[in-house]
Amino acid sequence: MSPLRIKTNKNDVIEFGSGEIDRLATSLRGVMIRPSDESYDDARQVYNAMHDRRPALIVRAANVADVMATVRFAGEHQLLLSLRGGGHSVPGFGTCDDGLVLDLGALKGMRVDPAGRTVHAQSGCTWGDFNHATHAFGLATTGGIVSTTGIVGLTLGGGMGYLSRAHGLSCDNVISADVVTAEGTFITCDEERNADLFWALRGGGGNFGVVTSLEYQLHPLTEVFGGPTFYRIDGETFRNYEKLIADAPEELGVIFAFARALPLPFVPEEWHGKPVLAAITCWSGPSERDDEITAMMSDLGSVVAQAHWRMPYPEINTLFDELLPRGLQHYWKANVAREVSDEALAVHLEHGPLVPTLESGPFFFPINGACHRVEGGATAFAHRQATLSLVISGSWREPADNEKNILWVRDYYDALSPHCEPGGYINFMSADDQDRAPDNYGANYHRLREVKAAYDPDNLFRLNQNIAPAS
């Protein structure tokens, strides 16, 4: 077998003989995939098809021991290392050219403690896996809005979803974490053990180690009430949404967007594909108030179409799945805001209606309520004073449309930036946002650099919204 050439973090290339690679392979219970293997093309694919990369080696870990062995190998040679859980990283951090990919997707273990209302979930679990397991016990916690998203990547960045106002961010519900450090050692962290690392993981992204499992606090929840409402576009409807989010019961989560009306059965045909405002509602409060919630949403503006129903909680986290399948092209930009100024609203009203595809849109996630009851320095998540987290999400099907759709995202972002807070939510950032790290991590950035220096001084874990180790 010919030697295997793997890129390092310094863009050098190390040539490995078959003996060295075979020794790594024999230390694994999982699968090692080389470019010559039949399964390679499938194994290298990630959610965002814009990243058509060719790793030198892919390790599909079967257990934590495999993670430890792979990290030790990567660390010993300072190899370019990508960590992949659900594979949903829009910047493509879960893959790389000529480096080593550590794929955690097979780590699907999950154990629910219904008495303690907690769950231990391994890093290969998606939110679909998570919600299925916890729903059986009538329990849930804040998670993502696309069920195929991995739990760890979303949580480490903060974690926003329909339950954020009621129960805080995903990271606010983390009780402990199991981590393989850059040295390949296994540790557990919580408020008492390795507390500095535990703090950094909750909002600092994948900078500090390989998280192999997370323990979450769960909350009683079986059903929710909600669904989409589409409105004619006008500024007053947006202002009404802001007032609603400021004053509504915390059990009401509403993601707001400029969008194109989907060709759904309840949408009048003449509106299919037309620019609209959209609200996706999730009411986790008592069913006696369902009609009141529908009325509240109807009163926001001129309704084009609406569909609300009672559903199992896991269902609401699948409503975007069909619209956003694996294999689309994605490019995003993000900001946060304490309030939307008149100048910012004018930008939204100019650029929002130009949303180029059914899959795209600027999406506003509310992060008040329970999110604001956590002190700004209690976790590494930096935006506790913001009320809205915005992602200008460009998503489309054909690579030939990349240039024009990326331009729409960038033009929108450039026009809006002077009217927003300086940073944004790291899970909504693109690969070209690395220079925004000090603003994205805000007042916590310097403390995060100290933790990075303690746990990963050589920056082995650099394929992320990277935090440089303190000198």
Short mmCIF file of C-alpha atoms in Angstrom, two decimals:
data_model
loop_
_atom_site.label_atom_id
_atom_site.label_comp_id
_atom_site.label_asym_id
_atom_site.label_seq_id
_atom_site.Cartn_x
_atom_site.Cartn_y
_atom_site.Cartn_z
CA MET A 1 0.00 0.00 0.00
CA SER A 2 1.35 3.45 -0.91
CA PRO A 3 2.31 5.89 1.88
CA LEU A 4 -0.44 8.12 3.26
CA ARG A 5 0.23 11.86 3.23
CA ILE A 6 -1.57 13.88 5.94
CA LYS A 7 -1.46 17.64 6.38
CA THR A 8 -0.41 19.19 9.69
CA ASN A 9 -1.72 22.29 11.44
CA LYS A 10 1.22 24.19 9.93
CA ASN A 11 0.30 23.12 6.39
CA ASP A 12 3.26 20.77 6.20
CA VAL A 13 2.65 17.22 5.04
CA ILE A 14 3.74 14.08 6.90
CA GLU A 15 4.13 10.85 5.00
CA PHE A 16 3.04 7.80 6.97
CA GLY A 17 4.00 4.29 6.05
CA SER A 18 1.43 1.55 6.14
CA GLY A 19 2.86 0.24 9.40
CA GLU A 20 2.09 3.42 11.34
CA ILE A 21 -1.42 3.67 9.94
CA ASP A 22 -2.05 -0.01 10.57
CA ARG A 23 -0.98 0.41 14.20
CA LEU A 24 -3.60 3.14 14.61
CA ALA A 25 -6.18 0.93 12.89
CA THR A 26 -5.51 -2.01 15.22
CA SER A 27 -6.07 0.24 18.24
CA LEU A 28 -9.60 1.01 17.06
CA ARG A 29 -12.93 -0.78 17.35
CA GLY A 30 -14.37 1.61 14.80
CA VAL A 31 -13.67 2.00 11.09
CA MET A 32 -10.73 3.71 9.41
CA ILE A 33 -11.49 4.93 5.90
CA ARG A 34 -8.78 5.77 3.35
CA PRO A 35 -9.27 7.57 0.00
CA SER A 36 -8.89 4.23 -1.81
CA ASP A 37 -11.82 2.64 0.07
CA GLU A 38 -15.21 2.21 -1.61
CA SER A 39 -16.96 3.93 1.28
CA TYR A 40 -14.74 7.01 1.11
CA ASP A 41 -16.93 9.24 -1.09
CA ASP A 42 -19.94 8.69 1.11
CA ALA A 43 -17.94 9.07 4.33
CA ARG A 44 -16.47 12.43 3.36
CA GLN A 45 -19.83 14.11 2.65
CA VAL A 46 -21.20 16.70 5.07
CA TYR A 47 -24.52 18.54 5.36
CA ASN A 48 -23.39 21.66 3.47
CA ALA A 49 -22.59 20.46 -0.04
CA MET A 50 -20.54 23.59 -0.65
CA HIS A 51 -17.68 21.78 1.12
CA ASP A 52 -16.56 19.08 -1.30
CA ARG A 53 -13.38 18.21 0.59
CA ARG A 54 -11.09 15.21 0.50
CA PRO A 55 -9.62 14.22 3.86
CA ALA A 56 -6.51 12.05 3.91
CA LEU A 57 -8.04 9.79 6.56
CA ILE A 58 -11.43 9.38 8.26
CA VAL A 59 -11.85 7.58 11.58
CA ARG A 60 -15.38 6.57 12.53
CA ALA A 61 -15.08 6.08 16.27
CA ALA A 62 -17.03 3.25 17.86
CA ASN A 63 -16.41 4.33 21.45
CA VAL A 64 -14.51 6.76 23.66
CA ALA A 65 -11.36 4.64 23.50
CA ASP A 66 -11.29 5.22 19.73
CA VAL A 67 -11.58 8.96 20.30
CA MET A 68 -8.68 8.90 22.74
CA ALA A 69 -6.46 6.90 20.38
CA THR A 70 -7.23 9.13 17.41
CA VAL A 71 -6.65 12.37 19.31
CA ARG A 72 -3.34 11.07 20.65
CA PHE A 73 -2.25 10.20 17.12
CA ALA A 74 -3.32 13.60 15.80
CA GLY A 75 -1.73 15.44 18.70
CA GLU A 76 1.56 13.58 18.50
CA HIS A 77 1.99 14.67 14.88
CA GLN A 78 0.01 17.96 15.14
CA LEU A 79 -2.23 16.87 12.29
CA LEU A 80 -4.98 18.99 10.81
CA LEU A 81 -7.98 17.58 12.70
CA SER A 82 -11.70 17.95 12.02
CA LEU A 83 -14.32 16.87 14.54
CA ARG A 84 -17.67 15.75 13.18
CA GLY A 85 -20.82 15.00 15.16
CA GLY A 86 -24.00 15.63 13.20
CA GLY A 87 -21.98 17.13 10.32
CA HIS A 88 -24.16 20.27 10.16
CA SER A 89 -21.36 22.83 10.49
CA VAL A 90 -22.22 25.41 7.81
CA PRO A 91 -18.57 26.57 7.61
CA GLY A 92 -17.59 22.95 6.96
CA PHE A 93 -15.50 22.49 10.11
CA GLY A 94 -16.50 18.81 10.20
CA THR A 95 -14.28 18.09 7.19
CA CYS A 96 -10.99 19.22 5.69
CA ASP A 97 -8.70 18.71 2.74
CA ASP A 98 -5.79 16.32 3.31
CA GLY A 99 -6.24 16.18 7.08
CA LEU A 100 -7.76 13.74 9.57
CA VAL A 101 -11.52 13.62 10.24
CA LEU A 102 -12.71 12.15 13.54
CA ASP A 103 -16.34 11.16 12.94
CA LEU A 104 -18.34 10.71 16.16
CA GLY A 105 -21.62 9.84 14.45
CA ALA A 106 -21.70 6.26 15.72
CA LEU A 107 -21.65 7.33 19.39
CA LYS A 108 -25.42 7.15 19.88
CA GLY A 109 -25.71 6.04 23.51
CA MET A 110 -28.39 7.74 25.58
CA ARG A 111 -29.66 7.13 29.11
CA VAL A 112 -32.65 8.99 30.55
CA ASP A 113 -33.14 9.29 34.32
CA PRO A 114 -36.87 10.06 34.59
CA ALA A 115 -36.75 10.51 38.38
CA GLY A 116 -33.92 13.03 38.25
CA ARG A 117 -35.16 14.50 34.93
CA THR A 118 -31.73 14.21 33.34
CA VAL A 119 -30.21 12.49 30.33
CA HIS A 120 -26.70 11.43 29.36
CA ALA A 121 -26.35 11.62 25.57
CA GLN A 122 -23.31 10.77 23.48
CA SER A 123 -21.87 13.08 20.87
CA GLY A 124 -23.17 11.24 17.79
CA CYS A 125 -26.78 11.90 18.77
CA THR A 126 -28.87 14.29 16.72
CA TRP A 127 -31.72 16.31 18.15
CA GLY A 128 -34.06 13.84 16.50
CA ASP A 129 -32.41 11.02 18.48
CA PHE A 130 -32.49 13.10 21.64
CA ASN A 131 -36.12 14.16 21.38
CA HIS A 132 -37.25 10.62 20.57
CA ALA A 133 -35.55 9.24 23.69
CA THR A 134 -36.65 11.94 26.13
CA HIS A 135 -40.21 12.22 24.77
CA ALA A 136 -40.90 8.65 25.85
CA PHE A 137 -40.64 9.93 29.44
CA GLY A 138 -42.59 13.15 28.85
CA LEU A 139 -39.42 15.25 29.10
CA ALA A 140 -37.54 17.70 26.87
CA THR A 141 -34.99 20.48 26.83
CA THR A 142 -34.03 23.31 24.47
CA GLY A 143 -32.66 21.95 21.18
CA GLY A 144 -32.30 22.81 17.52
CA ILE A 145 -35.05 23.34 14.94
CA VAL A 146 -33.74 20.80 12.38
CA SER A 147 -33.86 17.27 13.77
CA THR A 148 -30.72 16.07 11.95
CA THR A 149 -28.50 18.64 13.71
CA GLY A 150 -25.99 17.16 16.16
CA ILE A 151 -26.58 17.92 19.84
CA VAL A 152 -22.98 18.70 20.80
CA GLY A 153 -22.07 21.27 18.18
CA LEU A 154 -25.27 23.19 18.76
CA THR A 155 -24.94 23.07 22.54
CA LEU A 156 -21.28 24.10 22.72
CA GLY A 157 -22.08 27.28 20.79
CA GLY A 158 -24.99 28.10 23.11
CA GLY A 159 -27.96 26.33 21.59
CA MET A 160 -31.12 28.18 20.53
CA GLY A 161 -34.52 26.69 19.84
CA TYR A 162 -38.23 26.94 20.49
CA LEU A 163 -37.85 26.46 24.27
CA SER A 164 -35.16 29.12 24.81
CA ARG A 165 -37.50 31.65 26.41
CA ALA A 166 -38.99 29.03 28.71
CA HIS A 167 -35.92 27.03 29.72
CA GLY A 168 -32.85 28.92 28.55
CA LEU A 169 -30.27 27.94 25.98
CA SER A 170 -29.19 24.34 25.45
CA CYS A 171 -25.91 25.13 27.23
CA ASP A 172 -27.83 26.48 30.24
CA ASN A 173 -29.29 23.01 30.68
CA VAL A 174 -25.96 21.15 30.63
CA ILE A 175 -25.06 19.55 33.97
CA SER A 176 -21.80 17.85 33.03
CA ALA A 177 -19.61 16.90 30.08
CA ASP A 178 -17.20 14.09 29.25
CA VAL A 179 -14.22 15.38 27.29
CA VAL A 180 -11.13 13.96 25.61
CA THR A 181 -8.44 16.63 25.88
CA ALA A 182 -5.72 17.49 23.37
CA GLU A 183 -3.43 15.07 25.20
CA GLY A 184 -5.87 12.23 24.55
CA THR A 185 -6.90 11.95 28.21
CA PHE A 186 -10.49 11.52 29.38
CA ILE A 187 -11.97 13.87 31.97
CA THR A 188 -15.40 14.82 33.27
CA CYS A 189 -16.27 18.41 34.04
CA ASP A 190 -19.11 20.09 35.90
CA GLU A 191 -19.50 22.93 38.39
CA GLU A 192 -17.00 21.27 40.77
CA ARG A 193 -14.70 19.15 38.58
CA ASN A 194 -12.61 21.01 36.00
CA ALA A 195 -14.96 23.92 36.47
CA ASP A 196 -12.96 26.24 34.21
CA LEU A 197 -13.41 23.86 31.29
CA PHE A 198 -17.09 23.36 32.11
CA TRP A 199 -17.60 27.12 31.99
CA ALA A 200 -15.80 27.44 28.63
CA LEU A 201 -17.68 24.60 26.94
CA ARG A 202 -21.00 26.36 27.46
CA GLY A 203 -20.71 28.88 24.65
CA GLY A 204 -17.06 28.58 23.66
CA GLY A 205 -17.60 26.06 20.89
CA GLY A 206 -15.38 23.09 20.07
CA ASN A 207 -12.15 24.81 21.04
CA PHE A 208 -11.20 22.82 24.13
CA GLY A 209 -11.48 19.12 23.44
CA VAL A 210 -13.63 16.36 22.01
CA VAL A 211 -16.89 16.24 23.95
CA THR A 212 -17.96 12.60 23.94
CA SER A 213 -21.15 13.02 25.97
CA LEU A 214 -23.26 15.67 27.68
CA GLU A 215 -25.62 15.43 30.63
CA TYR A 216 -28.67 17.67 30.36
CA GLN A 217 -31.39 18.88 32.70
CA LEU A 218 -34.82 17.96 31.32
CA HIS A 219 -38.24 19.56 31.81
CA PRO A 220 -41.73 18.07 31.78
CA LEU A 221 -43.17 18.49 28.29
CA THR A 222 -45.21 16.19 26.10
CA GLU A 223 -47.14 18.30 23.61
CA VAL A 224 -46.86 21.80 22.17
CA PHE A 225 -49.20 23.94 20.12
CA GLY A 226 -48.05 25.87 17.10
CA GLY A 227 -47.10 26.01 13.47
CA PRO A 228 -46.56 28.68 10.79
CA THR A 229 -48.29 31.97 10.11
CA PHE A 230 -47.51 34.00 6.96
CA TYR A 231 -48.16 37.76 6.74
CA ARG A 232 -47.97 40.52 4.18
CA ILE A 233 -44.69 42.39 4.62
CA ASP A 234 -44.78 45.66 6.51
CA GLY A 235 -42.79 47.29 9.29
CA GLU A 236 -45.70 47.41 11.73
CA THR A 237 -45.97 43.60 11.74
CA PHE A 238 -42.29 43.35 12.65
CA ARG A 239 -42.75 45.89 15.47
CA ASN A 240 -45.73 43.90 16.73
CA TYR A 241 -43.53 40.81 16.83
CA GLU A 242 -40.97 42.65 18.95
CA LYS A 243 -43.68 43.73 21.41
CA LEU A 244 -45.04 40.19 21.55
CA ILE A 245 -41.66 38.69 22.38
CA ALA A 246 -41.03 41.34 25.04
CA ASP A 247 -44.33 40.76 26.86
CA ALA A 248 -45.60 37.26 26.05
CA PRO A 249 -45.48 34.35 28.52
CA GLU A 250 -42.10 32.63 28.42
CA GLU A 251 -43.72 29.41 27.24
CA LEU A 252 -44.26 31.11 23.88
CA GLY A 253 -41.38 30.70 21.45
CA VAL A 254 -41.69 32.39 18.04
CA ILE A 255 -39.04 32.34 15.33
CA PHE A 256 -39.67 35.19 12.89
CA ALA A 257 -38.42 35.54 9.32
CA PHE A 258 -38.63 37.17 5.94
CA ALA A 259 -39.32 34.26 3.62
CA ARG A 260 -41.05 33.06 0.51
CA ALA A 261 -44.44 31.49 1.12
CA LEU A 262 -44.14 27.75 0.82
CA PRO A 263 -46.45 25.81 -1.52
CA LEU A 264 -48.31 24.19 1.38
CA PRO A 265 -51.97 23.11 1.26
CA PHE A 266 -53.16 25.88 3.58
CA VAL A 267 -51.36 28.64 1.61
CA PRO A 268 -53.44 30.25 -1.19
CA GLU A 269 -51.91 29.33 -4.54
CA GLU A 270 -51.47 32.95 -5.59
CA TRP A 271 -49.07 33.40 -2.66
CA HIS A 272 -46.84 30.41 -3.43
CA GLY A 273 -43.25 31.62 -3.67
CA LYS A 274 -44.15 35.24 -2.88
CA PRO A 275 -42.16 37.25 -0.26
CA VAL A 276 -43.88 37.24 3.14
CA LEU A 277 -43.16 37.58 6.82
CA ALA A 278 -43.30 34.25 8.62
CA ALA A 279 -43.71 33.28 12.27
CA ILE A 280 -43.16 29.73 13.50
CA THR A 281 -44.93 29.42 16.83
CA CYS A 282 -44.30 26.95 19.66
CA TRP A 283 -46.53 27.26 22.72
CA SER A 284 -45.45 24.92 25.52
CA GLY A 285 -47.99 26.23 28.01
CA PRO A 286 -51.44 24.84 28.89
CA SER A 287 -53.76 23.77 26.08
CA GLU A 288 -56.55 25.94 27.52
CA ARG A 289 -54.76 28.94 26.01
CA ASP A 290 -54.28 27.52 22.49
CA ASP A 291 -57.01 29.68 20.96
CA GLU A 292 -55.55 32.74 22.67
CA ILE A 293 -52.14 31.99 21.16
CA THR A 294 -53.63 31.73 17.67
CA ALA A 295 -55.40 35.05 18.19
CA MET A 296 -52.18 36.68 19.40
CA MET A 297 -50.35 35.52 16.29
CA SER A 298 -53.19 36.57 13.99
CA ASP A 299 -53.17 40.05 15.50
CA LEU A 300 -49.54 40.70 14.51
CA GLY A 301 -50.43 41.73 10.97
CA SER A 302 -52.29 40.98 7.75
CA VAL A 303 -52.44 37.18 7.66
CA VAL A 304 -51.93 35.42 4.35
CA ALA A 305 -52.15 31.88 5.73
CA GLN A 306 -51.98 30.11 9.09
CA ALA A 307 -51.88 26.55 10.37
CA HIS A 308 -51.70 25.77 14.10
CA TRP A 309 -52.22 22.39 15.72
CA ARG A 310 -51.40 20.32 18.81
CA MET A 311 -48.42 18.05 18.23
CA PRO A 312 -45.88 15.95 20.13
CA TYR A 313 -42.92 18.18 21.00
CA PRO A 314 -40.46 16.24 18.77
CA GLU A 315 -42.65 17.01 15.74
CA ILE A 316 -42.12 20.76 15.82
CA ASN A 317 -38.38 20.20 15.52
CA THR A 318 -38.92 18.43 12.20
CA LEU A 319 -40.94 21.15 10.43
CA PHE A 320 -37.85 22.43 8.57
CA ASP A 321 -36.41 18.98 7.79
CA GLU A 322 -37.99 18.54 4.37
CA LEU A 323 -37.16 22.11 3.36
CA LEU A 324 -33.51 21.80 4.45
CA PRO A 325 -32.29 18.29 3.57
CA ARG A 326 -28.68 17.23 3.43
CA GLY A 327 -26.90 18.30 0.26
CA LEU A 328 -27.91 21.95 -0.16
CA GLN A 329 -25.48 24.84 -0.54
CA HIS A 330 -25.34 27.12 2.54
CA TYR A 331 -23.77 30.47 3.38
CA TRP A 332 -24.69 32.43 6.51
CA LYS A 333 -23.97 35.70 8.31
CA ALA A 334 -25.14 36.66 11.78
CA ASN A 335 -25.66 39.45 14.30
CA VAL A 336 -27.40 40.01 17.60
CA ALA A 337 -29.45 43.01 18.70
CA ARG A 338 -30.84 44.37 21.94
CA GLU A 339 -33.42 46.24 19.89
CA VAL A 340 -34.11 46.76 16.20
CA SER A 341 -33.62 50.43 15.43
CA ASP A 342 -35.59 52.25 12.76
CA GLU A 343 -32.45 52.23 10.61
CA ALA A 344 -32.04 48.46 11.05
CA LEU A 345 -35.71 47.86 10.26
CA ALA A 346 -35.32 49.87 7.06
CA VAL A 347 -32.47 47.55 6.03
CA HIS A 348 -34.61 44.49 6.75
CA LEU A 349 -37.49 45.90 4.73
CA GLU A 350 -35.14 46.57 1.82
CA HIS A 351 -33.20 43.30 1.75
CA GLY A 352 -35.59 40.83 3.41
CA PRO A 353 -38.15 40.76 0.56
CA LEU A 354 -35.31 39.92 -1.85
CA VAL A 355 -34.85 36.51 -0.20
CA PRO A 356 -33.67 34.43 -3.18
CA THR A 357 -34.99 30.91 -2.52
CA LEU A 358 -37.65 29.03 -0.59
CA GLU A 359 -34.91 27.67 1.68
CA SER A 360 -33.36 31.05 2.52
CA GLY A 361 -34.25 33.92 4.82
CA PRO A 362 -33.22 36.14 7.68
CA PHE A 363 -34.37 34.27 10.80
CA PHE A 364 -34.83 36.00 14.16
CA PHE A 365 -34.45 33.82 17.27
CA PRO A 366 -35.66 35.34 20.56
CA ILE A 367 -33.14 35.00 23.40
CA ASN A 368 -34.85 36.78 26.27
CA GLY A 369 -36.93 35.28 29.06
CA ALA A 370 -35.05 32.47 30.79
CA CYS A 371 -31.92 33.29 28.77
CA HIS A 372 -31.72 36.65 30.53
CA ARG A 373 -31.91 35.12 33.99
CA VAL A 374 -28.42 33.65 33.55
CA GLU A 375 -25.65 36.07 34.50
CA GLY A 376 -23.43 37.20 31.64
CA GLY A 377 -20.29 35.58 33.06
CA ALA A 378 -21.93 32.40 34.33
CA THR A 379 -21.27 30.63 31.02
CA ALA A 380 -19.10 31.48 28.02
CA PHE A 381 -22.13 32.45 25.90
CA ALA A 382 -21.55 36.16 25.34
CA HIS A 383 -24.89 37.71 24.41
CA ARG A 384 -27.06 37.65 27.53
CA GLN A 385 -28.23 41.24 26.99
CA ALA A 386 -29.40 40.67 23.42
CA THR A 387 -33.05 39.97 22.74
CA LEU A 388 -32.81 38.71 19.15
CA SER A 389 -30.21 36.56 17.41
CA LEU A 390 -30.33 36.96 13.64
CA VAL A 391 -28.99 34.61 11.00
CA ILE A 392 -29.09 35.74 7.38
CA SER A 393 -29.37 32.24 6.02
CA GLY A 394 -28.64 31.63 2.38
CA SER A 395 -29.58 28.08 1.35
CA TRP A 396 -30.09 26.82 -2.19
CA ARG A 397 -29.89 23.74 -4.37
CA GLU A 398 -27.67 24.47 -7.37
CA PRO A 399 -23.92 25.24 -7.11
CA ALA A 400 -24.32 27.41 -10.21
CA ASP A 401 -26.29 29.85 -8.03
CA ASN A 402 -23.55 30.24 -5.41
CA GLU A 403 -22.27 33.65 -6.46
CA LYS A 404 -25.60 35.48 -6.58
CA ASN A 405 -26.92 33.94 -3.37
CA ILE A 406 -23.73 34.61 -1.42
CA LEU A 407 -23.90 38.20 -2.66
CA TRP A 408 -27.44 38.58 -1.28
CA VAL A 409 -26.24 37.42 2.17
CA ARG A 410 -23.19 39.68 2.16
CA ASP A 411 -25.00 42.77 0.89
CA TYR A 412 -27.70 42.32 3.53
CA TYR A 413 -25.13 41.80 6.29
CA ASP A 414 -22.97 44.75 5.23
CA ALA A 415 -25.98 47.09 5.21
CA LEU A 416 -27.20 45.86 8.60
CA SER A 417 -23.94 45.66 10.56
CA PRO A 418 -23.70 49.37 11.50
CA HIS A 419 -27.05 49.05 13.28
CA CYS A 420 -26.35 45.89 15.34
CA GLU A 421 -24.25 44.78 18.28
CA PRO A 422 -20.67 44.02 17.24
CA GLY A 423 -20.81 40.24 17.69
CA GLY A 424 -23.09 37.33 16.93
CA TYR A 425 -23.93 33.71 17.74
CA ILE A 426 -20.97 31.52 16.78
CA ASN A 427 -23.14 28.68 15.44
CA PHE A 428 -24.48 31.08 12.81
CA MET A 429 -21.03 32.22 11.62
CA SER A 430 -19.31 31.31 8.37
CA ALA A 431 -15.71 30.29 7.79
CA ASP A 432 -14.80 33.85 6.79
CA ASP A 433 -15.89 35.21 10.19
CA GLN A 434 -12.75 34.16 12.08
CA ASP A 435 -11.71 37.79 12.60
CA ARG A 436 -14.95 38.36 14.53
CA ALA A 437 -13.93 36.03 17.39
CA PRO A 438 -13.25 38.80 19.96
CA ASP A 439 -16.70 40.28 19.33
CA ASN A 440 -18.47 36.94 19.06
CA TYR A 441 -17.11 35.82 22.44
CA GLY A 442 -17.44 39.33 23.86
CA ALA A 443 -16.40 40.03 27.43
CA ASN A 444 -15.58 36.34 27.90
CA TYR A 445 -12.94 36.22 25.14
CA HIS A 446 -9.84 36.80 27.27
CA ARG A 447 -10.94 34.26 29.90
CA LEU A 448 -11.63 31.77 27.11
CA ARG A 449 -8.09 32.28 25.79
CA GLU A 450 -6.73 31.36 29.23
CA VAL A 451 -8.81 28.17 29.34
CA LYS A 452 -7.70 27.37 25.79
CA ALA A 453 -4.05 27.74 26.83
CA ALA A 454 -4.63 25.37 29.77
CA TYR A 455 -6.32 22.60 27.79
CA ASP A 456 -5.12 23.04 24.20
CA PRO A 457 -1.98 25.20 24.18
CA ASP A 458 -0.93 24.05 20.69
CA ASN A 459 -4.39 24.74 19.23
CA LEU A 460 -4.94 21.20 17.97
CA PHE A 461 -8.68 21.95 17.97
CA ARG A 462 -8.59 24.88 15.58
CA LEU A 463 -11.17 23.98 12.95
CA ASN A 464 -13.98 25.97 14.60
CA GLN A 465 -14.73 29.60 15.40
CA ASN A 466 -11.27 29.59 16.83
CA ILE A 467 -10.00 31.01 20.09
CA ALA A 468 -6.23 31.52 20.05
CA PRO A 469 -4.52 30.27 23.23
CA ALA A 470 -3.28 33.02 25.53
CA SER A 471 0.49 33.51 25.35
#
